[in-house]
PDB file of C-alpha atoms in Angstrom:
ATOM      1  CA  MET A   1       0.020   0.001  -0.046  1.00  0.00           C
ATOM      2  CA  PRO A   2       1.525   3.406  -1.021  1.00  0.00           C
ATOM      3  CA  THR A   3       2.253   5.866   1.680  1.00  0.00           C
ATOM      4  CA  GLU A   4       0.150   9.021   2.015  1.00  0.00           C
ATOM      5  CA  PRO A   5       2.973  11.478   1.017  1.00  0.00           C
ATOM      6  CA  ALA A   6       3.631   9.413  -2.119  1.00  0.00           C
ATOM      7  CA  ILE A   7      -0.038   9.668  -3.055  1.00  0.00           C
ATOM      8  CA  ARG A   8      -0.085  13.324  -2.520  1.00  0.00           C
ATOM      9  CA  ARG A   9       3.055  13.820  -4.551  1.00  0.00           C
ATOM     10  CA  SER A  10       1.595  11.733  -7.396  1.00  0.00           C
ATOM     11  CA  ASP A  11      -1.543  13.816  -7.322  1.00  0.00           C
ATOM     12  CA  ARG A  12       0.526  17.058  -7.214  1.00  0.00           C
ATOM     13  CA  VAL A  13       2.633  15.964 -10.206  1.00  0.00           C
ATOM     14  CA  LYS A  14      -0.444  14.974 -12.175  1.00  0.00           C
ATOM     15  CA  HIS A  15      -2.084  18.396 -11.462  1.00  0.00           C
ATOM     16  CA  LEU A  16       1.159  20.169 -12.403  1.00  0.00           C
ATOM     17  CA  VAL A  17       1.498  18.208 -15.685  1.00  0.00           C
ATOM     18  CA  GLY A  18      -2.083  19.309 -16.401  1.00  0.00           C
ATOM     19  CA  GLU A  19      -1.156  22.970 -15.809  1.00  0.00           C
ATOM     20  CA  LEU A  20       1.950  22.729 -17.966  1.00  0.00           C
ATOM     21  CA  ASN A  21      -0.113  21.157 -20.739  1.00  0.00           C
ATOM     22  CA  GLU A  22      -2.627  23.956 -20.522  1.00  0.00           C
ATOM     23  CA  ALA A  23       0.164  26.598 -20.595  1.00  0.00           C
ATOM     24  CA  VAL A  24       1.704  24.940 -23.643  1.00  0.00           C
ATOM     25  CA  GLU A  25      -1.735  24.891 -25.446  1.00  0.00           C
ATOM     26  CA  THR A  26      -2.172  28.632 -24.591  1.00  0.00           C
ATOM     27  CA  MET A  27       1.299  29.395 -26.059  1.00  0.00           C
ATOM     28  CA  ARG A  28       0.448  27.488 -29.297  1.00  0.00           C
ATOM     29  CA  GLN A  29      -2.985  29.136 -29.603  1.00  0.00           C
ATOM     30  CA  GLU A  30      -3.401  31.218 -32.748  1.00  0.00           C
ATOM     31  CA  PRO A  31      -5.168  34.627 -32.498  1.00  0.00           C
ATOM     32  CA  GLU A  32      -8.382  35.251 -34.223  1.00  0.00           C
ATOM     33  CA  PRO A  33      -8.064  35.749 -37.990  1.00  0.00           C
ATOM     34  CA  GLY A  34      -6.847  39.254 -38.834  1.00  0.00           C
ATOM     35  CA  ARG A  35      -5.556  39.878 -35.263  1.00  0.00           C
ATOM     36  CA  THR A  36      -2.200  39.401 -33.581  1.00  0.00           C
ATOM     37  CA  TRP A  37      -1.306  38.735 -29.978  1.00  0.00           C
ATOM     38  CA  SER A  38      -0.067  41.819 -28.110  1.00  0.00           C
ATOM     39  CA  TRP A  39       3.406  41.709 -26.567  1.00  0.00           C
ATOM     40  CA  GLU A  40       1.763  41.754 -23.209  1.00  0.00           C
ATOM     41  CA  ASP A  41      -0.328  38.704 -24.011  1.00  0.00           C
ATOM     42  CA  GLU A  42       2.615  36.834 -25.314  1.00  0.00           C
ATOM     43  CA  HIS A  43       4.677  37.838 -22.227  1.00  0.00           C
ATOM     44  CA  VAL A  44       2.031  36.627 -19.789  1.00  0.00           C
ATOM     45  CA  ALA A  45       1.606  33.325 -21.658  1.00  0.00           C
ATOM     46  CA  GLY A  46       5.434  32.831 -21.513  1.00  0.00           C
ATOM     47  CA  LEU A  47       5.498  33.607 -17.803  1.00  0.00           C
ATOM     48  CA  ASN A  48       2.691  31.177 -17.178  1.00  0.00           C
ATOM     49  CA  LEU A  49       4.589  28.529 -19.131  1.00  0.00           C
ATOM     50  CA  ALA A  50       7.778  29.108 -17.245  1.00  0.00           C
ATOM     51  CA  ASP A  51       5.929  29.070 -13.840  1.00  0.00           C
ATOM     52  CA  ALA A  52       4.148  25.774 -14.719  1.00  0.00           C
ATOM     53  CA  ALA A  53       7.395  24.199 -15.811  1.00  0.00           C
ATOM     54  CA  GLU A  54       9.292  25.356 -12.722  1.00  0.00           C
ATOM     55  CA  ALA A  55       6.563  24.071 -10.423  1.00  0.00           C
ATOM     56  CA  LEU A  56       6.574  20.697 -12.009  1.00  0.00           C
ATOM     57  CA  ILE A  57      10.395  20.480 -11.867  1.00  0.00           C
ATOM     58  CA  LEU A  58      10.434  21.336  -8.198  1.00  0.00           C
ATOM     59  CA  ALA A  59       7.660  18.872  -7.406  1.00  0.00           C
ATOM     60  CA  LEU A  60       9.465  15.911  -8.935  1.00  0.00           C
ATOM     61  CA  PRO A  61      11.762  13.836  -6.737  1.00  0.00           C
ATOM     62  CA  ALA A  62      15.409  14.885  -7.025  1.00  0.00           C
ATOM     63  CA  ALA A  63      16.345  11.236  -7.690  1.00  0.00           C
ATOM     64  CA  ILE A  64      14.957  11.230 -11.149  1.00  0.00           C
ATOM     65  CA  TRP A  65      17.480  13.799 -12.439  1.00  0.00           C
ATOM     66  CA  PRO A  66      20.720  12.404 -13.639  1.00  0.00           C
ATOM     67  CA  ALA A  67      23.662  13.292 -11.343  1.00  0.00           C
ATOM     68  CA  ALA A  68      25.685  14.226 -14.443  1.00  0.00           C
ATOM     69  CA  TRP A  69      23.464  17.240 -14.948  1.00  0.00           C
ATOM     70  CA  PHE A  70      24.758  18.724 -11.722  1.00  0.00           C
ATOM     71  CA  LYS A  71      28.557  18.171 -12.131  1.00  0.00           C
ATOM     72  CA  GLU A  72      30.427  21.411 -12.450  1.00  0.00           C
ATOM     73  CA  GLU A  73      32.243  21.929 -15.654  1.00  0.00           C
ATOM     74  CA  PRO A  74      35.975  22.200 -15.145  1.00  0.00           C
ATOM     75  CA  LYS A  75      37.204  25.671 -15.636  1.00  0.00           C
ATOM     76  CA  ALA A  76      39.700  26.066 -18.478  1.00  0.00           C
ATOM     77  CA  ALA A  77      43.115  27.221 -17.463  1.00  0.00           C
ATOM     78  CA  HIS A  78      43.969  30.687 -18.621  1.00  0.00           C
ATOM     79  CA  PRO A  79      46.842  30.684 -21.111  1.00  0.00           C
ATOM     80  CA  PRO A  80      49.992  32.555 -19.916  1.00  0.00           C
ATOM     81  CA  LEU A  81      50.260  36.140 -20.820  1.00  0.00           C
ATOM     82  CA  SER A  82      52.244  36.997 -23.903  1.00  0.00           C
ATOM     83  CA  ALA A  83      55.222  39.294 -23.541  1.00  0.00           C
ATOM     84  CA  TYR A  84      53.106  42.145 -25.031  1.00  0.00           C
ATOM     85  CA  GLU A  85      50.264  41.538 -22.527  1.00  0.00           C
ATOM     86  CA  GLN A  86      52.701  41.342 -19.664  1.00  0.00           C
ATOM     87  CA  GLN A  87      54.209  44.647 -20.701  1.00  0.00           C
ATOM     88  CA  LEU A  88      50.775  46.273 -20.862  1.00  0.00           C
ATOM     89  CA  VAL A  89      49.963  44.990 -17.296  1.00  0.00           C
ATOM     90  CA  THR A  90      53.331  46.364 -16.051  1.00  0.00           C
ATOM     91  CA  GLU A  91      52.625  49.722 -17.626  1.00  0.00           C
ATOM     92  CA  ILE A  92      49.134  49.969 -16.265  1.00  0.00           C
ATOM     93  CA  LEU A  93      50.250  49.048 -12.725  1.00  0.00           C
ATOM     94  CA  ALA A  94      52.973  51.653 -12.923  1.00  0.00           C
ATOM     95  CA  LEU A  95      50.476  54.268 -13.979  1.00  0.00           C
ATOM     96  CA  LEU A  96      48.237  53.298 -11.145  1.00  0.00           C
ATOM     97  CA  ASP A  97      51.039  53.488  -8.537  1.00  0.00           C
ATOM     98  CA  SER A  98      51.994  57.013  -9.632  1.00  0.00           C
TER      99      SER A  98
END
């Protein structure tokens, strides 16, 4: 028998999937013939879509996301300064010191 929190989570996820589906349908909806959507209408529809997607992502258990998605990318090492760049740095530091 499933536990009560698991049932609630499942119901919540189903509800949020429905909201996301509704937001996607709204974004895909065409305006009436001869009309266009205002920037404000498109903006609000986009915000609703983003909010629905975020709510669904946060409601899903963390274990479903691959761990590789959260690994930090190694930072590339900076190449050493060329002689010209080193000279510029030296001159700038000298100007700042004076």
